[in-house]
Short mmCIF file of C-alpha atoms in Angstrom, two decimals:
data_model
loop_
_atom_site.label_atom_id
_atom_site.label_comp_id
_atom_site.label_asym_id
_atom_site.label_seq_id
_atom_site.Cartn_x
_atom_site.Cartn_y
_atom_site.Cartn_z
CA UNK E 1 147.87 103.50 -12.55
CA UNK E 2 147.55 101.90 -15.77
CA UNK E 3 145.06 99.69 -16.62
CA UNK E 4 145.92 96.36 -18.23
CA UNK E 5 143.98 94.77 -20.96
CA UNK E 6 143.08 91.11 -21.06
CA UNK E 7 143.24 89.83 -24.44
CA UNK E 8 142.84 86.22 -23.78
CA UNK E 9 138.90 86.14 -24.06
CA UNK E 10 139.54 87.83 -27.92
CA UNK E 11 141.86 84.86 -29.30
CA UNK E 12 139.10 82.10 -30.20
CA UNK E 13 137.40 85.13 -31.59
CA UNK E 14 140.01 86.44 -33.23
CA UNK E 15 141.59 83.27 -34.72
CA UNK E 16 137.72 82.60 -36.61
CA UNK E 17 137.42 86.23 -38.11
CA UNK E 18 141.57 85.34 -39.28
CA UNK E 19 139.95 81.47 -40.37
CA UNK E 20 137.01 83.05 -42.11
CA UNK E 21 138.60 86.15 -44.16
CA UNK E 22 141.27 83.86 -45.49
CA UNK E 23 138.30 81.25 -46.51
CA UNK E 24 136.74 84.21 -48.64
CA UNK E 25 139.67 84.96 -50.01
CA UNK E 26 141.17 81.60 -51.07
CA UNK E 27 137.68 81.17 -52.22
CA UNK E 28 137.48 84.03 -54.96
CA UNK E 29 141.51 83.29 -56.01
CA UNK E 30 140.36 79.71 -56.95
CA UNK E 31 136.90 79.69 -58.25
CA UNK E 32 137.09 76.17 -59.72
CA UNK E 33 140.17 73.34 -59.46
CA UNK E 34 140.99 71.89 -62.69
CA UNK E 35 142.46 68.12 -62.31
CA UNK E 36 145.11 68.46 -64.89
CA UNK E 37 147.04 70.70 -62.33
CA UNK E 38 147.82 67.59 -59.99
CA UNK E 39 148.84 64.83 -62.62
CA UNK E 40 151.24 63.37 -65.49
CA UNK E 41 149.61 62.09 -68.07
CA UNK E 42 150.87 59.53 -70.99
CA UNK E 43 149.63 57.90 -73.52
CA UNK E 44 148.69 54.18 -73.68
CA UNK E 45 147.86 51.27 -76.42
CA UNK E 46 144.50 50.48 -75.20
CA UNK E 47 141.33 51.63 -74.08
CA UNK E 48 138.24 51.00 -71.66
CA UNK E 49 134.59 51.13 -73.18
CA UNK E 50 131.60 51.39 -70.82
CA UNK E 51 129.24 48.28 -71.53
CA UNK E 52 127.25 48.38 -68.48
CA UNK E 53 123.14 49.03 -70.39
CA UNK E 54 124.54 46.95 -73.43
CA UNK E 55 125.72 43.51 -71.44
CA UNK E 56 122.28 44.11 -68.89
CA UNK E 57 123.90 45.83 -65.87
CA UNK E 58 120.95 48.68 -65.57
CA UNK E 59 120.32 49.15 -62.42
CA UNK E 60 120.71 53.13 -61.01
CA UNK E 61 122.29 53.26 -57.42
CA UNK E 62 119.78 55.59 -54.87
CA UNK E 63 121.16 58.57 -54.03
CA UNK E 64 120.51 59.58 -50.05
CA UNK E 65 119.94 62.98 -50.16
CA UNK E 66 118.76 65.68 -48.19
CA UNK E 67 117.38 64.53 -45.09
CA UNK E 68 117.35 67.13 -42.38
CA UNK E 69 118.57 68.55 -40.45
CA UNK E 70 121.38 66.91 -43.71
CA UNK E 71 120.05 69.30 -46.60
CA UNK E 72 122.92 71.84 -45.37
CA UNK E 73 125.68 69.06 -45.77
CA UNK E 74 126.33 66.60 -48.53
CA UNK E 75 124.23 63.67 -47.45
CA UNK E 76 126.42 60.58 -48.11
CA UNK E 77 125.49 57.25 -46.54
CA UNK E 78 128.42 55.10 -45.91
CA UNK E 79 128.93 52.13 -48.47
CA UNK E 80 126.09 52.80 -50.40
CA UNK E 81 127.81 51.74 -53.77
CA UNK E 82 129.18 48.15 -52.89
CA UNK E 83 129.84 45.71 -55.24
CA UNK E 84 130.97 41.85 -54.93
CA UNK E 85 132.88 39.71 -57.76
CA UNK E 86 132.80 36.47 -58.17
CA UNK E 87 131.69 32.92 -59.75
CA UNK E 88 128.23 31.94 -57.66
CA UNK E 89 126.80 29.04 -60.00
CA UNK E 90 130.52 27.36 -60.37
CA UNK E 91 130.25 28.03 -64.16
CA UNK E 92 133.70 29.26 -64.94
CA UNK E 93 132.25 32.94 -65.09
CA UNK E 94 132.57 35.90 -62.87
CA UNK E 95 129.04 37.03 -61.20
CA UNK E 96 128.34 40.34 -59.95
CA UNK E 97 126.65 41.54 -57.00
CA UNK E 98 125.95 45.35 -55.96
CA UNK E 99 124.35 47.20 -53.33
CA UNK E 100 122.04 50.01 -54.34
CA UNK E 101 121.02 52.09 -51.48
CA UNK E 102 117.72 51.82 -52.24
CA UNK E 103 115.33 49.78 -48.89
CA UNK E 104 112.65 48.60 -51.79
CA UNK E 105 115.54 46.91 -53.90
CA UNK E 106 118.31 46.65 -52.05
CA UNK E 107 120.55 43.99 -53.66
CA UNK E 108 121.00 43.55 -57.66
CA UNK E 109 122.92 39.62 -58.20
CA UNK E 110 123.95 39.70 -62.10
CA UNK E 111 124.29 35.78 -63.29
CA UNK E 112 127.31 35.78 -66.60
CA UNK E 113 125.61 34.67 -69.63
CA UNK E 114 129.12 32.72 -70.14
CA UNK E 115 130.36 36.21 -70.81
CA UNK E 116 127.94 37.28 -73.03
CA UNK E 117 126.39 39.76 -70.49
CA UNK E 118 124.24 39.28 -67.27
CA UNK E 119 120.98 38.73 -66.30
CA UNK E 120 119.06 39.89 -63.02
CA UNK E 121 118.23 36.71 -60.93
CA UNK E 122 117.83 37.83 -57.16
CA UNK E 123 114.64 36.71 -56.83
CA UNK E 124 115.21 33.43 -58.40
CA UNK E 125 118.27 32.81 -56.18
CA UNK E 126 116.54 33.19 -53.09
CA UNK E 127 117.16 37.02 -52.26
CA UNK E 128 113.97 38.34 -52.48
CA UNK E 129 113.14 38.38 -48.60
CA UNK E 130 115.66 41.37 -48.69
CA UNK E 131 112.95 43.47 -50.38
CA UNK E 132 110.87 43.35 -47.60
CA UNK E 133 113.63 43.60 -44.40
CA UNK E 134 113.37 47.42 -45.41
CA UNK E 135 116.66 49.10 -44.64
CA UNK E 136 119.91 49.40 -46.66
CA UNK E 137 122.27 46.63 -47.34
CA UNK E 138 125.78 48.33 -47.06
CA UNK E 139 128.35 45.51 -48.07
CA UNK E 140 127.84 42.26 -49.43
CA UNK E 141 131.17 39.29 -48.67
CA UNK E 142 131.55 36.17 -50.90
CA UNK E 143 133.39 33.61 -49.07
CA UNK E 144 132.88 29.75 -49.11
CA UNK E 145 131.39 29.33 -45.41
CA UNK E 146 131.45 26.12 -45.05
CA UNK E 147 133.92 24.69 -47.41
CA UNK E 148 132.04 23.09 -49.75
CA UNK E 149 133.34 24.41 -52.48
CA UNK E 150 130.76 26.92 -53.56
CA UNK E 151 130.53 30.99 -52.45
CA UNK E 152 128.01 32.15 -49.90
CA UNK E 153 127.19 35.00 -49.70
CA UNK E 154 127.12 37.34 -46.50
CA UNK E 155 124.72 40.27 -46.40
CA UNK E 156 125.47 43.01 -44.20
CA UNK E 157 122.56 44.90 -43.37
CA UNK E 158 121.00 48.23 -41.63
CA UNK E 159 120.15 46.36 -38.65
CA UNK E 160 120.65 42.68 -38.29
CA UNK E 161 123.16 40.67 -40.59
CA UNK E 162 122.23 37.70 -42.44
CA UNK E 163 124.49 34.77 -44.53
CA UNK E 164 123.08 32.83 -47.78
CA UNK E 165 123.65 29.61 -48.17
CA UNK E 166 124.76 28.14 -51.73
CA UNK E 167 122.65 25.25 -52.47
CA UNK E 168 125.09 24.19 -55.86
CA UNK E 169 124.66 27.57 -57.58
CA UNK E 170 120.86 26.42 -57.74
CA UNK E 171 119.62 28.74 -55.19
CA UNK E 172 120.61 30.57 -52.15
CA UNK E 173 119.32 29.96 -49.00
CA UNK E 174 119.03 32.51 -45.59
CA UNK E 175 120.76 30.81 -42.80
CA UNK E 176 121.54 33.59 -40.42
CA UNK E 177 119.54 32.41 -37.22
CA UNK E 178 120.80 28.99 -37.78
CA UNK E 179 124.21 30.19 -37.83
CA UNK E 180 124.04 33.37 -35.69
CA UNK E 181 124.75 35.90 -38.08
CA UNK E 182 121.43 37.17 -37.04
CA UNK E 183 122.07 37.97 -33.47
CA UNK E 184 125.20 40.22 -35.07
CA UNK E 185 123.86 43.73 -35.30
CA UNK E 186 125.32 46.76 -36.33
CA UNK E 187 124.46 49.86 -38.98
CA UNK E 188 126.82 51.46 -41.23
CA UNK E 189 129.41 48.65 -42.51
CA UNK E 190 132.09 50.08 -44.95
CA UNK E 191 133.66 47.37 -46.29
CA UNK E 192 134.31 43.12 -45.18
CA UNK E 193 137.46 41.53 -45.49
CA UNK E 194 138.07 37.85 -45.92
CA UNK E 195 140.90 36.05 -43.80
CA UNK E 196 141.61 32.66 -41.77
CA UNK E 197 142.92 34.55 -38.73
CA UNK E 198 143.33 31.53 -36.63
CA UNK E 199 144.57 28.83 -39.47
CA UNK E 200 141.90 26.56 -39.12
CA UNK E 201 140.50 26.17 -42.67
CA UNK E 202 137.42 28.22 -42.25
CA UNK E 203 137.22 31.86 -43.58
CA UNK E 204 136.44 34.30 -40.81
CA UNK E 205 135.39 38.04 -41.63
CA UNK E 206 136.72 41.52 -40.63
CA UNK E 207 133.92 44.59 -40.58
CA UNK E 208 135.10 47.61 -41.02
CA UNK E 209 132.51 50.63 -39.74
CA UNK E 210 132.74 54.66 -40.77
CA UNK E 211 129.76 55.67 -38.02
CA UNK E 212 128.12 54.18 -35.00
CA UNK E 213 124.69 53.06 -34.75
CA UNK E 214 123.17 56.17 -33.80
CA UNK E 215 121.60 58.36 -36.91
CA UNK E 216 122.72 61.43 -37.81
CA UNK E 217 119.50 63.09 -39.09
CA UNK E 218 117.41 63.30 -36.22
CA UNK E 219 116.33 62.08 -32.90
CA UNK E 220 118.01 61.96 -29.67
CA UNK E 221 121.06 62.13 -31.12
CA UNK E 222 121.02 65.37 -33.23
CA UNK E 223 123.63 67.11 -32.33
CA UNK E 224 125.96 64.44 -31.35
CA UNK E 225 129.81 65.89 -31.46
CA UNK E 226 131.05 63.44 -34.43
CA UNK E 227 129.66 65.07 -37.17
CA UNK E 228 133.29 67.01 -37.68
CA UNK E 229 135.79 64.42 -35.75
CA UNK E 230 139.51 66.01 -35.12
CA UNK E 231 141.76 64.94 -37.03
CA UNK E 232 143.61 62.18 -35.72
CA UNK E 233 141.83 61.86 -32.75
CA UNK E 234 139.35 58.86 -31.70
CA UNK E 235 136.23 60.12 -32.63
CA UNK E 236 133.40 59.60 -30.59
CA UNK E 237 130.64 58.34 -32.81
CA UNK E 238 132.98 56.13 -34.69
CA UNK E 239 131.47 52.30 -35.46
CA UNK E 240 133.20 49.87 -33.90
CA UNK E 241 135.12 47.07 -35.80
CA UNK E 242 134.28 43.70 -35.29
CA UNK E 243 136.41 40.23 -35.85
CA UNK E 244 134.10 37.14 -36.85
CA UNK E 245 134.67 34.02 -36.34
CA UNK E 246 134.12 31.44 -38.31
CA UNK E 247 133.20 27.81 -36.45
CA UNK E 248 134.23 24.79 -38.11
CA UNK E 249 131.69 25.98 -40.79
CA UNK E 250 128.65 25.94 -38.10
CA UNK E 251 128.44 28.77 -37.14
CA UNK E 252 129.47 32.68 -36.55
CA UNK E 253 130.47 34.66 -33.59
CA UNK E 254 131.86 38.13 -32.63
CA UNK E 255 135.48 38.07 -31.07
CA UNK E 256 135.03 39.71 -28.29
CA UNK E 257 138.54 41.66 -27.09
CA UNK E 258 140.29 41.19 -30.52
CA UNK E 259 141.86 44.53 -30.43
CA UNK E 260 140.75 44.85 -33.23
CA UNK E 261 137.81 47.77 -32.48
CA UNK E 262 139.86 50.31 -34.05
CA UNK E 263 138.00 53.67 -32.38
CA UNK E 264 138.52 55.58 -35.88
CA UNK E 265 136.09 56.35 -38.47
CA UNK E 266 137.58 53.07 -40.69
CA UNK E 267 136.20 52.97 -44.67
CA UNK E 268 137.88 49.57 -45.57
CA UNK E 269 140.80 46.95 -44.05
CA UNK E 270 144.00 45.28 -46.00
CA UNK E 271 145.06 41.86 -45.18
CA UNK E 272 148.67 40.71 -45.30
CA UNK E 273 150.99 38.75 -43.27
CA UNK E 274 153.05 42.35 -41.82
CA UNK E 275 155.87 40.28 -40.02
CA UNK E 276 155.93 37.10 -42.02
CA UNK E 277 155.33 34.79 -39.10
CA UNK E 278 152.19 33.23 -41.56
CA UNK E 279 149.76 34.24 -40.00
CA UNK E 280 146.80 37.23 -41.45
CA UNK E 281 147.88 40.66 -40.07
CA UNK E 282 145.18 43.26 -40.63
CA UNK E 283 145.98 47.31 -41.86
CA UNK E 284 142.75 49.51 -41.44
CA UNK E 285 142.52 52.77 -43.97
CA UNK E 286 140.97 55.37 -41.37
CA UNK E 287 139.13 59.15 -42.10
CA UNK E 288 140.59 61.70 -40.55
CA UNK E 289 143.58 60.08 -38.83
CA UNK E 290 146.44 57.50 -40.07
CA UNK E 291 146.24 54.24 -41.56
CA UNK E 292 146.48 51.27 -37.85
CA UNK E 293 148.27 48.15 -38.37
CA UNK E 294 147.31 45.44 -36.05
CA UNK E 295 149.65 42.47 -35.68
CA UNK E 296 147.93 39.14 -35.17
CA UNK E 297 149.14 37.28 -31.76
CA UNK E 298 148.02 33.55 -32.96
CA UNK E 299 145.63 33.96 -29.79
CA UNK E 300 142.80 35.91 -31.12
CA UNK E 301 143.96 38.89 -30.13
CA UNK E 302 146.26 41.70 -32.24
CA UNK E 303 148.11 44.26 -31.15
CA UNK E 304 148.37 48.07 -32.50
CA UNK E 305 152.12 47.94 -34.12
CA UNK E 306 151.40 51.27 -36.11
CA UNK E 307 154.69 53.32 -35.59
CA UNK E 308 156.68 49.98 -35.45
CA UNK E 309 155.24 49.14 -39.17
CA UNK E 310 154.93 52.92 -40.92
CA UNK E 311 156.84 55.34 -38.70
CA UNK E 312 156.30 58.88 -38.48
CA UNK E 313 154.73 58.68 -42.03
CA UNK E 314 150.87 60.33 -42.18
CA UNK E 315 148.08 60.09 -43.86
CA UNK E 316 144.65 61.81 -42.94
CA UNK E 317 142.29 61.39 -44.93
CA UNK E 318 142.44 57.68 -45.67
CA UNK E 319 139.89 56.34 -48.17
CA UNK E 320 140.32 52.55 -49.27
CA UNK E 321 143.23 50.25 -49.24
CA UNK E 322 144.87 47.67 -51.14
CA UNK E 323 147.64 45.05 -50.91
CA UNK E 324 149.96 43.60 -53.84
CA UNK E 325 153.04 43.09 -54.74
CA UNK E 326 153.59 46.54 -56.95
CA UNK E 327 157.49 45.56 -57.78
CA UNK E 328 157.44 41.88 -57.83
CA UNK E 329 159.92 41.39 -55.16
CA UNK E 330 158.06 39.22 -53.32
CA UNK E 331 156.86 41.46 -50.38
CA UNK E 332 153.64 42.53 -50.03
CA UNK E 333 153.10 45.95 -50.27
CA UNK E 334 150.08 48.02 -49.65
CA UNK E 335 148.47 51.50 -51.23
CA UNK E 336 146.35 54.01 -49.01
CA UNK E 337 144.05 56.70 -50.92
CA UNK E 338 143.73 59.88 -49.86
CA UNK E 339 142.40 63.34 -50.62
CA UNK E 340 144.25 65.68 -51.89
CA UNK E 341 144.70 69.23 -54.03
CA UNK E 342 147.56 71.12 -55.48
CA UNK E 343 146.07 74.35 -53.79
CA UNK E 344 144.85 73.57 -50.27
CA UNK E 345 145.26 70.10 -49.31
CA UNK E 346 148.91 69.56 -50.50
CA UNK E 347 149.98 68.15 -47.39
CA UNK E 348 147.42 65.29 -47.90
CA UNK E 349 148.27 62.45 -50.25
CA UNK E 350 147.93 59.17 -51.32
CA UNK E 351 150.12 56.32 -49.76
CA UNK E 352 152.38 53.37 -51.81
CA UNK E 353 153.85 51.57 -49.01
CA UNK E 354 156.57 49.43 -50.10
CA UNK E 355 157.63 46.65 -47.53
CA UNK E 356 160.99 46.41 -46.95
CA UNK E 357 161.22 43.64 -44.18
CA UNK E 358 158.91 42.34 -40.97
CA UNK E 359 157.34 44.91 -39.77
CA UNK E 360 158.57 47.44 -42.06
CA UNK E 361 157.35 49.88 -44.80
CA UNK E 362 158.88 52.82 -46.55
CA UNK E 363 155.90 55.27 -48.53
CA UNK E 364 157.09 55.38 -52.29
CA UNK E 365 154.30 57.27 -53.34
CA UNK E 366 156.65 60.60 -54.19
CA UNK E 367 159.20 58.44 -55.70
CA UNK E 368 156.99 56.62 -58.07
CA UNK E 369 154.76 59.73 -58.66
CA UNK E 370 151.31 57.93 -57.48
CA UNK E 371 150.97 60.53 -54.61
CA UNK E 372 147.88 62.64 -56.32
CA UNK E 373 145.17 61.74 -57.71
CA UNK E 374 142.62 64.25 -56.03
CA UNK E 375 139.42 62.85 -54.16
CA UNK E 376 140.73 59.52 -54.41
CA UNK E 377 138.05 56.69 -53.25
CA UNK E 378 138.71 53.40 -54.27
CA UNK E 379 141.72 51.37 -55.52
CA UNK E 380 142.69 48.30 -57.12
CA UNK E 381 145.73 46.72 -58.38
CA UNK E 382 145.22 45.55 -62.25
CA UNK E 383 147.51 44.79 -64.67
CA UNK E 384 145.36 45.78 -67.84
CA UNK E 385 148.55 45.43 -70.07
CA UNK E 386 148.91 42.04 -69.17
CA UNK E 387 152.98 42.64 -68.77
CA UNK E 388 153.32 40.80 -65.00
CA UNK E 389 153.51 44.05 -63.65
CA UNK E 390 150.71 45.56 -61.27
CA UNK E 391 149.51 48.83 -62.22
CA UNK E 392 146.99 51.12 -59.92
CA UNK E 393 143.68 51.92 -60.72
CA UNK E 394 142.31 54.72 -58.39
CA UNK E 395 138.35 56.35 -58.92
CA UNK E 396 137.97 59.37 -57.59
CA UNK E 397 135.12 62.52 -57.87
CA UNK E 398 132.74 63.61 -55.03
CA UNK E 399 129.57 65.71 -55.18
CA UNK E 400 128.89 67.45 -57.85
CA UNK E 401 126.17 70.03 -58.11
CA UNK E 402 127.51 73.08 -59.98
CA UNK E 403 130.93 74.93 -60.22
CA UNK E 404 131.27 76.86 -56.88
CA UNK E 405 133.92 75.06 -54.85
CA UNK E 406 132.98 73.51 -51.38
CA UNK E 407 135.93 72.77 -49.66
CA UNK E 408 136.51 75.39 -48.67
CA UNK E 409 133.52 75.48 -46.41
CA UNK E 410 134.15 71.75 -45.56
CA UNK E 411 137.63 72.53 -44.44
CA UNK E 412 137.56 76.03 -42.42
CA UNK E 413 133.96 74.43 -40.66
CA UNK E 414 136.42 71.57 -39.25
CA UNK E 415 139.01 73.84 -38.38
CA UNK E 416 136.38 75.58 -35.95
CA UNK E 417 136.16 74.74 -32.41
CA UNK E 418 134.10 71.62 -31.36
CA UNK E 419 131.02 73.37 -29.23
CA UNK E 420 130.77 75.96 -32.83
CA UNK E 421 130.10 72.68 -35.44
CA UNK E 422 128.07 69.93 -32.96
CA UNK E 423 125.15 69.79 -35.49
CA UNK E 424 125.03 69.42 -39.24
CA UNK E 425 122.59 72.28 -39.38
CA UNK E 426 125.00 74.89 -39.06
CA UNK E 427 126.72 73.94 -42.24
CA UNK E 428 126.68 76.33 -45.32
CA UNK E 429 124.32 74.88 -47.98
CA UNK E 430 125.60 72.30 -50.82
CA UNK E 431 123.32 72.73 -53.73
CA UNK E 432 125.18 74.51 -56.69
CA UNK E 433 128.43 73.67 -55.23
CA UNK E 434 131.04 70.56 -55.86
CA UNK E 435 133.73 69.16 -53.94
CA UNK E 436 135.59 66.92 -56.50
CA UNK E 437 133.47 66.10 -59.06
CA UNK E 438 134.88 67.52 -62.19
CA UNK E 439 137.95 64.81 -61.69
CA UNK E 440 138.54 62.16 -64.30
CA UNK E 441 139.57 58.33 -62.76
CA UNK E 442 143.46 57.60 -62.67
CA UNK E 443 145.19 54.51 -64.03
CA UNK E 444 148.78 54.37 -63.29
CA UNK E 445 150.58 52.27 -65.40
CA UNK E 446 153.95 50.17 -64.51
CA UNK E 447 156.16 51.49 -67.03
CA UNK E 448 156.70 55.08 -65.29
CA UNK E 449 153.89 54.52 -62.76
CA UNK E 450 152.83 58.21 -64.00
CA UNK E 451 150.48 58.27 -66.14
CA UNK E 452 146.74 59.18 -66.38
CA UNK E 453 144.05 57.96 -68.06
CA UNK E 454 140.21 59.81 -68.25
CA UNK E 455 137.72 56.91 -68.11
#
């Protein structure tokens, strides 16, 4: 009799050793990715200078790094380079405010010198409690809370949230107990969009949230399964969303059972009215998975209208948003960034979707060639030509610490199974590696919408 042999205990086995000897092949054949391959580049008629030291902007953001069981993954906080534009003191010039990831001096608020540069005033506006909350501030929203015609500001914190009150661009006072922001606590907020869901004259906030508020480098939590998520799949440590609403300028609560929490590790939110009914729809730009489009239902609730609005179309690796009109046709259209390479993440790129109706969009990335711009991070819609048209401005670069190539690692480590990479400590170490960081900024400008620009 013969014997039979059971190979189905080998696959798993057998499918790593295959994952693993392709990894340290791929590895050797492309020793370090050049941006150039991925681009067109043009020439154009003017030019960017950095004036950051010389106008008084010289603050250094903290980098958070290397905090085990982290030091064998690139440590990245969420958010920890946030910054907020816009005119606090009613003076006809643009103010700045940025996050810093540092718990000592978390905030830096940069007053115009009528455009001459900025000075620091944070303590002399009335921020410098934050200095001693300890903890990161991860976003910062300007928004005028209680329509009086001057910008708050709203502080979301590591912990417990907190809204400043503009007394006539004279000084800003903390009103979060008296207005409840303080009782809304959550870790880890990625970005804050501004909208009037419920059209009643008072500005309401969305919170977008990459992680939960568990930590990753230690405690009970340590080897918590979300450290790789699946691609497009809920993850499990993902932070949930929240909705705020805004109360006749009185106060701010959570909307509980929006349906707007999301379930996806979300880095920022777009707001546009999807199905021109006028009222604020909301598209979230999601990590691993696709971009969600959430339809507003004039009750306080939305509803998940994802493959109604985009399709079949994916995106995976979904870094920021924006919304403008890119062809002056009077739709609103919106741009997703993603990461991608020529060599081994060509099926990952970024997203121009042009609206075409209600409830309708059509990716023109390929057509328009603004489908690559390699670690792309965040976008905005400029027009630095001042022609009418909008052009895109996408930054881009991540970790760099040498010339040895990471992804690699990064990408056959997610391809393992879950129960082999459910701790951070079993990833391959980081120093004298980089990810993206020899990649130069695009700017893609309206006349092809394919050129390049090094900033």
């Amino acid at each position: 009799m013969k014997r039979s042999i059971k190979l189905t205990p080998l696959v798993p086995l057998l499918f790593t050793a295959l994952i693993f000897a392709i990894y340290v092949y791929r590895e050797k054949a492309h020793n370090y990715f050049r941006f150039s391959e991925q681009v067109y580049s043009g020439p154009v008629d003017f030019s960017y200078q950095e004036q950051s030291k010389k106008l008084g902007i010289n603050h250094r953001t903290q980098l958070f790094i290397s905090a085990a069981p982290l030091e064998n993954y690139y440590a990245m906080a969420p958010a920890v380079d946030y910054v907020s534009a816009g005119d606090l003191d009613n003076d006809g010039y643009t103010d700045l405010i940025y996050t810093t990831a540092n718990p000592s001096e978390p905030l830096r608020i940069y007053r115009s010198l009528k455009g001459k540069g900025f000075e620091s005033v944070e303590d002399a506006w009335g921020f410098a409690g934050e200095k001693k909350k300890g903890g990161m501030v991860y976003a910062t929203a300007l928004f005028d809370f209680n329509n009086d015609g001057w910008l708050d500001v709203f502080v979301a914190r590591d912990g417990c949230h907190d809204l400043y009150i503009n007394e006539k661009g004279q000084n800003f006072r903390s009103a979060g107990e008296e207005t409840g922001i303080s009782k809304i606590c959550n870790k880890r907020v990625t970005g804050i969009s501004i909208l009037d869901f419920n059209r009643d004259g008072y500005l309401d906030l969305y919170f977008t949230r990459l992680f939960g508020d568990t930590s990753m480098t230690g405690g009970d939590d340590a080897g918590v399964t979300y450290f790789i998520p699946r691609i497009n799949k809920e993850a499990p440590g993902a932070g949930k969303n929240y909705l705020v609403e805004n109360v006749g300028g009185k106060s701010m609560k959570v909307v509980e059972n929006s349906g707007l929490d999301n379930g996806w590790l979300a880095w920022a939110a777009g707001i546009t009215d999807v199905n021109d009914d006028s009222y604020p729809d909301i598209i979230v730009a999601n990590d691993f998975s696709i971009s969600r489009v959430y339809i507003n239902n004039k009750d306080g609730t939305f509803t998940n209208r994802t493959k109604a609005a985009l399709g079949l179309q994916y995106n995976s690796a979904n870094m920021s948003l924006e919304t403008g009109d890119f062809n002056n046709d009077g739709k609103v259209d919106f741009f997703v960034s993603n990461v991608s390479r020529s060599t081994y993440a060509s099926n990952s790129y970024n997203y121009l979707y042009k609206k075409v109706g209600p409830e309708k969009y059509k990716n023109a990335s390929l057509d328009v060639g603004v489908d690559r711009c390699g670690w792309a991070w965040g976008v905005k819609f400029i027009d630095p030509n001042l022609d009418g048209k909008l052009d895109l401005m996408v930054v881009n670069g991540f970790f760099n610490d040498g010339n040895k190539p990471y992804w690699y690692k990064w990408s056959i480590y997610g391809s393992l199974p879950q129960y082999l990479v459910n701790s951070p400590d079993v990833m391959p170490p980081t120093r004298g590696h980089t990810i993206e960081g020899d990649q130069p900024s695009c700017l893609f400008m309206q006349k092809n919408l394919r050129q390049k620009m090094d900033l």
